[in-house]
Coordinates of C-alpha atoms in Angstrom, one line a residue:
X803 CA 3.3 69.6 47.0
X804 CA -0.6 68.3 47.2
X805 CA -2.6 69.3 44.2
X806 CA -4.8 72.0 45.2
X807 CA -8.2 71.3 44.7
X808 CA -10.9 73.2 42.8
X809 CA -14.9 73.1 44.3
X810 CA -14.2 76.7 44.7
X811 CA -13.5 77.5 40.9
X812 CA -17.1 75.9 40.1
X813 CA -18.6 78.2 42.1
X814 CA -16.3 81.3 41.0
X815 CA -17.4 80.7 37.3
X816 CA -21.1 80.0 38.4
X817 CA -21.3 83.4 40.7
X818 CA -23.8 85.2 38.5
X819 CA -26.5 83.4 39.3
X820 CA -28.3 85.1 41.8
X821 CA -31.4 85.9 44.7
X822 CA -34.9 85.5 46.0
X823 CA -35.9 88.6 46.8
X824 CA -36.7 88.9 50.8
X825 CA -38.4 92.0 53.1
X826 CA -36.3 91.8 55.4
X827 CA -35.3 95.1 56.6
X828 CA -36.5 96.7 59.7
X829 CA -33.4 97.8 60.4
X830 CA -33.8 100.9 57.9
X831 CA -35.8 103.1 56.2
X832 CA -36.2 103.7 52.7
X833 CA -35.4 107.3 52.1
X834 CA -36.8 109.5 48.9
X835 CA -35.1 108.8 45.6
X836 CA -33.3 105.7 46.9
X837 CA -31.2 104.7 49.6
X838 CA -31.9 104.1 53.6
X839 CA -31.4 105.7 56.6
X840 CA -28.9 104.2 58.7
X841 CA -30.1 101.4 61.4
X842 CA -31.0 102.4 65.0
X843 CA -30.9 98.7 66.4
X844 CA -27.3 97.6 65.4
X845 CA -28.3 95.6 62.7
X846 CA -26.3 95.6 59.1
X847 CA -28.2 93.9 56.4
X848 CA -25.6 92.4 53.8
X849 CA -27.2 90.8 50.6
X850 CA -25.9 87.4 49.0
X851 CA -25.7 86.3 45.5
X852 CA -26.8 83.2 45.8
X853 CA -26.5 80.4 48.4
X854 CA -23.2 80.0 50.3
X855 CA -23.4 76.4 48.6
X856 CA -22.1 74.4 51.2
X857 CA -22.2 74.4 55.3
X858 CA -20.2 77.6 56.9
X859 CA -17.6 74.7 58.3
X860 CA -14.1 76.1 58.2
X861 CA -12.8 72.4 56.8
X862 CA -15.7 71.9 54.5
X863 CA -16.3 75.6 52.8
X864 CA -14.4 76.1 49.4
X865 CA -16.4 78.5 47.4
X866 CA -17.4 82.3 47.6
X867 CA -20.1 83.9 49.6
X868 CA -19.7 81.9 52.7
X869 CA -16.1 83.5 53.3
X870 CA -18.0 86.3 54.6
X871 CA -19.4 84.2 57.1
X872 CA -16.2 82.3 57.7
X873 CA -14.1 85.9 57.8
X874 CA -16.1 86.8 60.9
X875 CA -16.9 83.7 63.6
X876 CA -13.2 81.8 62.7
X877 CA -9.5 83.3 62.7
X878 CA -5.8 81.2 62.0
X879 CA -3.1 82.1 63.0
X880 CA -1.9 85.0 60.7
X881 CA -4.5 86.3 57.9
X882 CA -3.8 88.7 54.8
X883 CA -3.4 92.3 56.1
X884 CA -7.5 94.3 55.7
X885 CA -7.1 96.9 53.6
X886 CA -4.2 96.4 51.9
X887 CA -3.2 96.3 48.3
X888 CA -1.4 93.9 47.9
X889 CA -1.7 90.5 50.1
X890 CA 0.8 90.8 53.4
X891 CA 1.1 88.6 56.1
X892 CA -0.5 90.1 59.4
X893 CA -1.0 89.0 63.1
X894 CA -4.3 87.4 63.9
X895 CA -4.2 84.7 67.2
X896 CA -0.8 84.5 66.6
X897 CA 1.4 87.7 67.5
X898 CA 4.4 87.2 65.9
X899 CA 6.3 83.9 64.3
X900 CA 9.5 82.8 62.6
X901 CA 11.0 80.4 60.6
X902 CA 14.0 78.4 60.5
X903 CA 16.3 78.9 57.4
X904 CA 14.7 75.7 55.9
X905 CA 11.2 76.9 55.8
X906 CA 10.3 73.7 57.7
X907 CA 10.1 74.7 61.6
X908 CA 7.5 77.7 62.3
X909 CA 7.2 78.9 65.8
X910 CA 4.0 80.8 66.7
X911 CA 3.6 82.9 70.0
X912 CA -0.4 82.9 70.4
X913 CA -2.7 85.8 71.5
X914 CA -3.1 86.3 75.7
X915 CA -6.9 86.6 76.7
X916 CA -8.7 84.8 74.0
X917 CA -11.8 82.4 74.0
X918 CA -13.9 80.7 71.9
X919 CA -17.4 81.2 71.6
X920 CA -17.9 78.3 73.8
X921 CA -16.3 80.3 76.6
X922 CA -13.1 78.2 77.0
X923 CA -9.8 79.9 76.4
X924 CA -7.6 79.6 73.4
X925 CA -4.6 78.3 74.0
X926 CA -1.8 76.3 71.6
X927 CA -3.3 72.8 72.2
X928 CA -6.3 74.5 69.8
X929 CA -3.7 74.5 66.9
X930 CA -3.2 70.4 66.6
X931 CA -6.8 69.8 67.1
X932 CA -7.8 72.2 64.4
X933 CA -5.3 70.8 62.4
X934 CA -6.7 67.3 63.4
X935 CA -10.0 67.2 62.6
X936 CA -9.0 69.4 59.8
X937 CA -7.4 66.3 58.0
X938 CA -10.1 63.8 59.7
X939 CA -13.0 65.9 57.6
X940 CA -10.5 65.8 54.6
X941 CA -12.5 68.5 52.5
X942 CA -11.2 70.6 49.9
X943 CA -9.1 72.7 51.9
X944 CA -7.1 70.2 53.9
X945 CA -4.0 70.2 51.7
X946 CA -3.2 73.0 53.9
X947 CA -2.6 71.0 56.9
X948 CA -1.4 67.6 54.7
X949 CA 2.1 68.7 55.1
X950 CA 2.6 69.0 58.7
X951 CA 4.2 66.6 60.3
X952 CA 3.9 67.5 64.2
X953 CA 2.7 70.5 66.2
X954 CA 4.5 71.0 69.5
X955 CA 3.3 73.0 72.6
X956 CA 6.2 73.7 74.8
X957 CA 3.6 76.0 76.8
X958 CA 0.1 77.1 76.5
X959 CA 0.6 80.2 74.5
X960 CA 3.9 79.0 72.0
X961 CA 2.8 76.3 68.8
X962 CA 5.9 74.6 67.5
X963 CA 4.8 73.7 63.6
X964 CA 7.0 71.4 61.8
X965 CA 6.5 70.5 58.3
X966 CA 7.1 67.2 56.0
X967 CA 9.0 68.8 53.2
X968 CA 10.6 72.9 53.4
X969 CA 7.3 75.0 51.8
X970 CA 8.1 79.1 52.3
X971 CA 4.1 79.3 50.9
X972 CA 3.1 77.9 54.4
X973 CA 2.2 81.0 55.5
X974 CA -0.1 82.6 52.9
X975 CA -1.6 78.6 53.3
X976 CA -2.5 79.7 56.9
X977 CA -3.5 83.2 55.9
X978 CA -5.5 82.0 52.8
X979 CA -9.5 82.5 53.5
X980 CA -9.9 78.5 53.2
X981 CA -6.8 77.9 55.4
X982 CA -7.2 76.5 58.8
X983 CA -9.3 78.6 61.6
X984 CA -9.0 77.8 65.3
X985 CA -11.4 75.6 66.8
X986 CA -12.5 74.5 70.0
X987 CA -10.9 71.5 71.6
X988 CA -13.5 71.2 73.9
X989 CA -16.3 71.9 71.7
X990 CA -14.6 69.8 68.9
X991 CA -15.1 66.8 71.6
X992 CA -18.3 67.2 73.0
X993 CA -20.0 67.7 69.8
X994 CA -17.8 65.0 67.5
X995 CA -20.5 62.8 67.0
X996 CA -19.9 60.3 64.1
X997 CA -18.4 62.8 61.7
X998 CA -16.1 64.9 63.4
X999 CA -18.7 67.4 64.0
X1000 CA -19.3 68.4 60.8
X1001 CA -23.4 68.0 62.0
X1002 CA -22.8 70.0 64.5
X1003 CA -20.8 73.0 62.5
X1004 CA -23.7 73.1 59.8
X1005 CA -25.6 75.3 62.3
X1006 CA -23.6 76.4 65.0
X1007 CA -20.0 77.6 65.3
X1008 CA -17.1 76.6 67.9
X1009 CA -15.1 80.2 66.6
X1010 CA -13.1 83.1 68.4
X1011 CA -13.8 85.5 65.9
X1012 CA -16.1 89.1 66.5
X1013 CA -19.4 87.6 65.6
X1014 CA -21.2 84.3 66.5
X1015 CA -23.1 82.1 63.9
X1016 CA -26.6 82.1 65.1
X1017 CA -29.2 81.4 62.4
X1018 CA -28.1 79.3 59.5
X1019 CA -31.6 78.8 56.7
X1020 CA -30.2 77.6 53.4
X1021 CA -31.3 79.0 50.5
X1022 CA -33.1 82.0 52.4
X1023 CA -30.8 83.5 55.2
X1024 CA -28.3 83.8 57.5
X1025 CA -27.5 85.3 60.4
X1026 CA -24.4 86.2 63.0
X1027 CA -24.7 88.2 66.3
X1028 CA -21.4 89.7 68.3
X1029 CA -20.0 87.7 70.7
X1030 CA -19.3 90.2 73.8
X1031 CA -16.4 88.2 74.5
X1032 CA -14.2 89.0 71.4
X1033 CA -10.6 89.9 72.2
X1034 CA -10.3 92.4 69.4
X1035 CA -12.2 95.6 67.9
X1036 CA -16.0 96.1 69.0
X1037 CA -18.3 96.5 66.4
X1038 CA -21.9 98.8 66.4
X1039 CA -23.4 96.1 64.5
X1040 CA -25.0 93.7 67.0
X1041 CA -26.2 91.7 64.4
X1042 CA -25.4 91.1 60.6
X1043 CA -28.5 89.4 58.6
X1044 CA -27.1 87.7 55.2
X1045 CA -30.6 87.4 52.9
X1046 CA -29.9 84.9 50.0
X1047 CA -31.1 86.3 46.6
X1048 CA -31.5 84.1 43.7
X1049 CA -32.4 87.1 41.1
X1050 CA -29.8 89.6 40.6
X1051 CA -32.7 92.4 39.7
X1052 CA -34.3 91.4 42.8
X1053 CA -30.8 92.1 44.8
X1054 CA -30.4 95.3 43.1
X1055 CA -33.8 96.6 43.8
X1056 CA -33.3 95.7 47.6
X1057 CA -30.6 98.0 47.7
X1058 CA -32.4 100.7 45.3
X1059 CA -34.8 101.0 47.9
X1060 CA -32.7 100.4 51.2
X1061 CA -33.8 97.0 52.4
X1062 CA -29.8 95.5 52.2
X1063 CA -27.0 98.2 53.7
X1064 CA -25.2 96.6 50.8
X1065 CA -23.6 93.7 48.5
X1066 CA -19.5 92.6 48.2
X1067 CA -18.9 91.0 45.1
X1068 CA -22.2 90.3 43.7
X1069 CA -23.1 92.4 40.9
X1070 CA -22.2 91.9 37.3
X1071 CA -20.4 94.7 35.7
X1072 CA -23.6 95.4 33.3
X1073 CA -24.9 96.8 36.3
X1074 CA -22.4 99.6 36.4
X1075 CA -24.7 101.8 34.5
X1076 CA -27.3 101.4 37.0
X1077 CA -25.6 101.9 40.2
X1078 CA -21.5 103.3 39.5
X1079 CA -22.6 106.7 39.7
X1080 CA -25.8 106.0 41.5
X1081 CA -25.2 109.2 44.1
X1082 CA -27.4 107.9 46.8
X1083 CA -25.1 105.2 47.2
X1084 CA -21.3 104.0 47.4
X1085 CA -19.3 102.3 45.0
X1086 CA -16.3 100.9 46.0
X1087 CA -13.3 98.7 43.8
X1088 CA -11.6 97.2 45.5
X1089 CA -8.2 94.8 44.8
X1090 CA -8.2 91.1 45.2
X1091 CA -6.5 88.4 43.7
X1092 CA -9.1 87.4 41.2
X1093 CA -8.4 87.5 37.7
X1094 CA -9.7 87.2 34.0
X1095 CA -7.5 84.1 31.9
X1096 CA -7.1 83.1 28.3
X1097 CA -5.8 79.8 28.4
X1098 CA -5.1 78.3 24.5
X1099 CA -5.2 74.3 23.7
X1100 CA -2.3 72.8 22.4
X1101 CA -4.1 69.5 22.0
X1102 CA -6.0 70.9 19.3
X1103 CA -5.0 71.7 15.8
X1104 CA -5.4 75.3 15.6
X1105 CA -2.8 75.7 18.2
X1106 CA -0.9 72.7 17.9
X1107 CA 2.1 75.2 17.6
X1108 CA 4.0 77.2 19.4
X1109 CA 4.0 79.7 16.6
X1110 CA 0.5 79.9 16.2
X1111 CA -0.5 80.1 20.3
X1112 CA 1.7 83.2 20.2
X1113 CA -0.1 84.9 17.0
X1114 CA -3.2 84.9 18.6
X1115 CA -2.1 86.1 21.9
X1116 CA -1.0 88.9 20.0
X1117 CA -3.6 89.4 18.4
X1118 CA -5.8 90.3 21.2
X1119 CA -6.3 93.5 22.8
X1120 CA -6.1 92.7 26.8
X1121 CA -6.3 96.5 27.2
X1122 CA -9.4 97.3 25.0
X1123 CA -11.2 93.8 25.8
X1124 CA -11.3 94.2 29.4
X1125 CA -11.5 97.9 29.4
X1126 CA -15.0 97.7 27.4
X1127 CA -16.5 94.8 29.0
X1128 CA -15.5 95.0 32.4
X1129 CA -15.4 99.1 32.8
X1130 CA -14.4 99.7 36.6
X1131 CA -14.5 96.3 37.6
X1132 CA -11.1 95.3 36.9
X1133 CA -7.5 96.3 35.5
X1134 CA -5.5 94.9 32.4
X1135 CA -3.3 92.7 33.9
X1136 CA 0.3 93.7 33.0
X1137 CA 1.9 90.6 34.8
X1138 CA 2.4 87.0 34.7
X1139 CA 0.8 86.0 38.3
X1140 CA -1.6 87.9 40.6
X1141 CA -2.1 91.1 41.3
X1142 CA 0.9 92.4 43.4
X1143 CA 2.2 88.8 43.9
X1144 CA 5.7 89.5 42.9
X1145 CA 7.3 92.7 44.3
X1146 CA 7.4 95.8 41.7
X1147 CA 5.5 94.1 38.9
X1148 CA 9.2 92.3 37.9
X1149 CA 7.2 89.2 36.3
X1150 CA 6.2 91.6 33.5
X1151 CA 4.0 90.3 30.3
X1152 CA 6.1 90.5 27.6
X1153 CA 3.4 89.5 24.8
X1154 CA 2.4 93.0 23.2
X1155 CA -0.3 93.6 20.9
X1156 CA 0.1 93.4 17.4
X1157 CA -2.7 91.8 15.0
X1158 CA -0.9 91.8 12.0
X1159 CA 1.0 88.3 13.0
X1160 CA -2.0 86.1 13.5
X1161 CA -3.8 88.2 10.0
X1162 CA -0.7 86.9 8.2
X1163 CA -0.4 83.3 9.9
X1164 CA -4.5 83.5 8.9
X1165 CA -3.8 83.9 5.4
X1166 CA -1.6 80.5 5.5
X1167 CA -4.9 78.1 6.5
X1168 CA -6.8 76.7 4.4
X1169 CA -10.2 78.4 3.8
X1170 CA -12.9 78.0 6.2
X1171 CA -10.4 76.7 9.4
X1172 CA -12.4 76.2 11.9
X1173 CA -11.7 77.8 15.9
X1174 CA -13.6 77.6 19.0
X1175 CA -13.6 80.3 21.7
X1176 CA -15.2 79.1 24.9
X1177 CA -16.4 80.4 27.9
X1178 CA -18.3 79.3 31.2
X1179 CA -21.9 79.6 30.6
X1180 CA -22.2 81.0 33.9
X1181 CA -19.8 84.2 33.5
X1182 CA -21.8 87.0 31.2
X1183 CA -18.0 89.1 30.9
X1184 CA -16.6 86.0 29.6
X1185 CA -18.8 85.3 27.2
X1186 CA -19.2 89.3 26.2
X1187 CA -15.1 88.8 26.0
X1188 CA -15.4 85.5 23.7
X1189 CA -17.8 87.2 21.5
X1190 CA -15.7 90.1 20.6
X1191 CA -12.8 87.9 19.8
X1192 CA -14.7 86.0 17.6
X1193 CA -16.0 88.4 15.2
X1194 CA -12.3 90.2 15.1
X1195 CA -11.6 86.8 14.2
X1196 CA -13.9 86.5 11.8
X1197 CA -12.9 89.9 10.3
X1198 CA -9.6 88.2 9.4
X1199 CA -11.3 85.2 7.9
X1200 CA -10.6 82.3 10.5
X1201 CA -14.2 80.7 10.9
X1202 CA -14.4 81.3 14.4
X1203 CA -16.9 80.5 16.8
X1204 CA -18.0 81.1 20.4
X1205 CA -19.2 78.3 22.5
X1206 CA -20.6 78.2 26.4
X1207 CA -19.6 75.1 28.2
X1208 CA -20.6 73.9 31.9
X1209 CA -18.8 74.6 34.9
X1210 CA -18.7 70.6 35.2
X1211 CA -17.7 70.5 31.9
X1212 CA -14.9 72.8 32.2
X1213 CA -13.3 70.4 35.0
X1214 CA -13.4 67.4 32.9
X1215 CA -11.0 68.6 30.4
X1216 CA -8.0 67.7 32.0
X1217 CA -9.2 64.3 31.5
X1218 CA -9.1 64.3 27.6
X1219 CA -7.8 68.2 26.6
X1220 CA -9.0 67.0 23.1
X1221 CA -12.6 67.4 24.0
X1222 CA -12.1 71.2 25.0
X1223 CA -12.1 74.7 23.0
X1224 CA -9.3 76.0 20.8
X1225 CA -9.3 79.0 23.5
X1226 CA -11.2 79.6 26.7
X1227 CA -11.9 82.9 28.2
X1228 CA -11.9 82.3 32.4
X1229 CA -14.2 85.7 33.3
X1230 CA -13.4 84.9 36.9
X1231 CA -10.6 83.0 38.8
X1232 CA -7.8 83.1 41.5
X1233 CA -5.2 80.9 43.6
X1234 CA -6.3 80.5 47.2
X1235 CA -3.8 82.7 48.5
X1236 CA -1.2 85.4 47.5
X1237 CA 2.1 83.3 47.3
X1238 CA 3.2 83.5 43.7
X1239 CA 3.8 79.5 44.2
X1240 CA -0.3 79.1 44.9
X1241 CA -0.5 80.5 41.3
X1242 CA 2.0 79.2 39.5
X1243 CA 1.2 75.8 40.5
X1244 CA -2.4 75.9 40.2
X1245 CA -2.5 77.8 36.6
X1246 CA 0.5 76.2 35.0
X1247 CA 1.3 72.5 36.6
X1248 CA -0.4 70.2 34.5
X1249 CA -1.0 68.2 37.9
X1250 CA -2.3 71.7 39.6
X1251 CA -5.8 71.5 39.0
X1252 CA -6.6 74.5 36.9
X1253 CA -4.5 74.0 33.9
X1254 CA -7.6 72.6 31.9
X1255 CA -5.5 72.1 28.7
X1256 CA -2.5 70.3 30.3
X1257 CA 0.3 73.0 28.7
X1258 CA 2.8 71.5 30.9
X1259 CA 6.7 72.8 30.9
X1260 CA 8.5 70.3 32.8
X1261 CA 10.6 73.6 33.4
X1262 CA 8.4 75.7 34.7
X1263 CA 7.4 73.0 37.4
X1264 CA 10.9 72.6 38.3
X1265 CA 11.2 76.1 39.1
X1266 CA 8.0 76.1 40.7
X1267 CA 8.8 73.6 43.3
X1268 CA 12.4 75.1 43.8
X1269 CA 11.0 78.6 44.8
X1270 CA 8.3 76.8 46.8
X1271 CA 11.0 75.5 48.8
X1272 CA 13.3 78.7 49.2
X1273 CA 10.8 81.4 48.8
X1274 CA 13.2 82.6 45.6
X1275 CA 11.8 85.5 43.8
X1276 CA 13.9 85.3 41.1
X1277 CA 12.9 81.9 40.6
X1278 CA 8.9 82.2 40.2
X1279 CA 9.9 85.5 37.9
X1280 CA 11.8 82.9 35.6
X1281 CA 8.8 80.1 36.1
X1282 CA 6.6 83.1 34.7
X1283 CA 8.8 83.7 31.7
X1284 CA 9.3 79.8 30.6
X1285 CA 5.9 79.5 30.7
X1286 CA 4.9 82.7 28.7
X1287 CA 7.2 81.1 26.3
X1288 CA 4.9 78.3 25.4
X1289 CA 2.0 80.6 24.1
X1290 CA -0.5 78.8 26.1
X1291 CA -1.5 81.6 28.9
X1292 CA -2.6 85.0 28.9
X1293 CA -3.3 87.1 32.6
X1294 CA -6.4 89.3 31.1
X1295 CA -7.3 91.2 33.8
X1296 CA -6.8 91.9 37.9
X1297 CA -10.7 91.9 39.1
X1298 CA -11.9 93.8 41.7
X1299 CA -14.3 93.8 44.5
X1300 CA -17.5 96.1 43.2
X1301 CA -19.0 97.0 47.4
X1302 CA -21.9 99.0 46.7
X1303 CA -23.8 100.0 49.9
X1304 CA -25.6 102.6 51.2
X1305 CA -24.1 106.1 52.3
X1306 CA -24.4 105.9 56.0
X1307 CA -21.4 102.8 56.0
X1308 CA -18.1 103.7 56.7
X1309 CA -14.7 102.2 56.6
X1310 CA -15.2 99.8 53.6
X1311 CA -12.2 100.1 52.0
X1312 CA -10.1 99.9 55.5
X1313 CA -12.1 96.2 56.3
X1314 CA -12.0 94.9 53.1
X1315 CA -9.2 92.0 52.7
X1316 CA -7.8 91.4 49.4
X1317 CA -7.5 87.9 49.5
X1318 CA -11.0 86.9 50.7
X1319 CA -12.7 89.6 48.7
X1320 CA -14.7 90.4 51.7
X1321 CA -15.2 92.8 54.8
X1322 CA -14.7 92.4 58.2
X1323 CA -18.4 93.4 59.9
X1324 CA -17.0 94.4 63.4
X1325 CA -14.4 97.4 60.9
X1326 CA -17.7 98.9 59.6
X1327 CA -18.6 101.8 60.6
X1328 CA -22.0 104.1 60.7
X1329 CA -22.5 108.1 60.2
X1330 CA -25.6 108.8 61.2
X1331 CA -25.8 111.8 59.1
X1332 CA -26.2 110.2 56.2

């Protein structure tokens, strides 16, 4: 399988930088003691943390904010079911599908009645040239699409997908929020220029999906409009403004006083106090398939040893360390992958809590042992987490020490694992979809991408890359429980999606979709009582 790639992790661990503060609101009023009134001209003021980062092209965009954009002009074939708990395959322009037994042939049987925002109708030939110029732009993303070998179109509304090697993840590839969206042929062509439209796509959109991209200012705002046209669900909001905010205080004063209808994903959980029980406004956690890691270094000397990777991760309290930093934000995580990955929680943590093995190991060192706990400078629960560990640490007399590194520097670990922390707190992470495989392979394979210390089981990737190819359960359970084995990985905590917005929107938690941490705009709803 292609490694998967990681731009989007840099901008996970950098998400609490945040907004420029923008009067932008005349689509509400501020009402006495907080809050706003809800809009009378169909317009639904969202605010974001910070710059999407990179242009809202389907096979460019790897990071965070600009999903929202990407959620609502572009749809695949299936997506991850809104609303849900746990991440399910659901119909989008495709209807229904199968697969033969080898997980190598998947027939689609594509949506009646659809067009693009160009006006021309979707029809199957849209599937190879997304896939195309998916692989001709070869961003981030386009792994996706690396292991198809041919697309057939025996008529206009049936896609024939056949696939290099068997992979029973290729579904939650096509549902993922990066994986491939339908594109317009036609626009595709007329627009190519020298770089496969990607000029063109900056600005403008070739999508079927309920809204249209229609202003795109980076670094201040954006801006999508309905199309008419859409196949699916109508929405009251004619037009969704996205104002960029580089100051958290100045994006939690906007929606103190009403000028954004709300924020998904943007606040830090030290703002809980502030707005969690704010009663002119709604809070809403929501599940995704983010997480909170402890990954330890075996290239080090402190954990050079099985024996002592295991002490420590015994030694720390996943319940009480993410209950007190991260309050209502997220969940101890009780298993080995995501958050309802594996059916019934089988790939249980077996790694309890019990201090009194690393304090004895502890006594064993020489005086003064020296341990680093890092974090990204960018995540304020990670480092809150690393601190906390480090004086119970200390308490035990292990000269411990907490250290911020660089997003950039996090990455270039894998180089040389020697030039990395003892331990490294991840405040925020996640695969890029919802197969346990996406996980697995990401967090564990040294040749993954996200397995910044190199703890490699030459095991675990065999079992890895067996279930990938049957869609065995069993299998991934045992992959988890090999690789707990080595000491190295700890799941901290299943993050939610903090939507705060303001009283008069309805329906959040039905258009919210766990795997893009995001809400569909055309699900929202609006009670004017409020």
């Amino acid at each position: 399988m292609k490694k998967l790639i990681t731009p989007r992790r840099a901008t996970a661990m950098a998400a609490t930088a945040v907004a420029v503060a923008l009067g932008l609101s005349a689509c509400s009023s501020t009402t006495s003691g907080g809050g706003s009134a809800a809009p009378t001209d169909g317009t639904l003021v969202l605010g974001l943390n910070g710059d999407i980062g990179q242009p809202p092209d389907p096979d460019i965009y790897y990071a965070n904010n600009g999903v929202a954009i990407i959620q609502n002009v572009y749809e695949g074939l299936v997506k991850y079911k809104d609303g849900a708990d746990s991440p399910q395959i659901a119909p989008s322009l495709a209807t229904s599908w199968s697969a033969d037994p080898t997980n190598t042939v998947f027939t689609f049987h594509l949506r009646d009645g659809v067009t693009f925002h160009d006006g021309t109708p979707f029809t199957a030939d849209a599937v190879k040239a997304s896939f195309d110029r998916r692989l001709a732009v070869n961003g981030g993303p386009a792994y996706m699409v690396a292991g198809v070998e041919s697309v057939a179109t025996p008529d206009a509304h049936t896609a024939v997908i056949t696939l290099k090697a068997p992979n029973s993840a290729f579904l939650d590839y096509l549902a993922s929020p990066f994986g491939p969206r339908m594109e317009s042929p036609t626009g595709l062509t007329a627009h190519a220029g020298t770089d496969h439209a990607q000029s063109y796509l900056a600005k403008n959109d070739l999508g079927t999906g309920p809204y249209r991209l229609t202003k795109a200012t980076t670094g201040t705002e954006y801006e999508l409009s309905a199309y008419p046209g859409y196949w699916g669900q109508k929405s009251p909001f004619t037009t969704v403004k996205l104002p960029v905010y580089n100051d958290v205080s100045s994006l939690e004063l906007a929606i103190e006083q009403g000028d954004v209808s709300g924020a998904v994903n943007a606040l830090p959980s030290s703002a809980l106090s502030r707005f969690g029980s704010n009663a002119q406004l709604n809070s809403y956690f929501l599940p995704t398939l983010g997480a909170a890691l402890l990954t330890l270094n075996p290239h080090g000397s402190f954990f050079s040893s099985q024996q002592a990777r295991v002490a420590f991760l015994q030694f720390v309290d996943r319940q009480q360390l993410v209950s007190s930093v991260m309050g209502k934000t997220a969940d101890p995580a009780t298993t080995m992958y995501g958050h309802g990955m594996i059916p019934n929680g089988a790939d249980k943590q077996t790694i309890t809590h019990d201090p009194t093995v690393l304090t004895n190991y502890a006594k064993t060192l020489p005086a003064g042992t020296p341990m680093t706990v890092g974090y990204a400078t960018s995540n304020d629960n990670a480092q809150k987490m690393a601190n906390i560990v480090v004086a119970q640490l200390q308490a035990i007399g292990i000269k411990a020490s907490a250290q911020g590194y660089t997003t950039a520097t996090v990455f270039s670990w894998p180089n040389d694992p020697t030039k990395g922390p003892d331990a490294f707190i991840d405040g925020s992470n996640g695969p890029d979809g919802g197969n346990p495989y996406m996980w697995g392979h990401v967090f564990w394979d040294k040749s993954g991408g996200i397995n910044y210390f190199l703890c490699d089981s030459p095991a675990v990737d065999s079992l890895l890359n067996s279930a990938v190819a049957t869609g065995d359960t069993a299998q991934y359970v045992t992959a988890g429980q090999e690789y707990e084995k080595t000491g190295c990985y700890m799941n901290l905590a299943n993050n939610k999606d903090w939507v705060v917005t303001q009283k008069w929107l309805t329906n959040v938690p039905a258009a919210h979709n766990v795997g893009s941490f995001e809400l569909n705009f055309n699900q929202l709803g609006i009670n004017s009582s409020n």
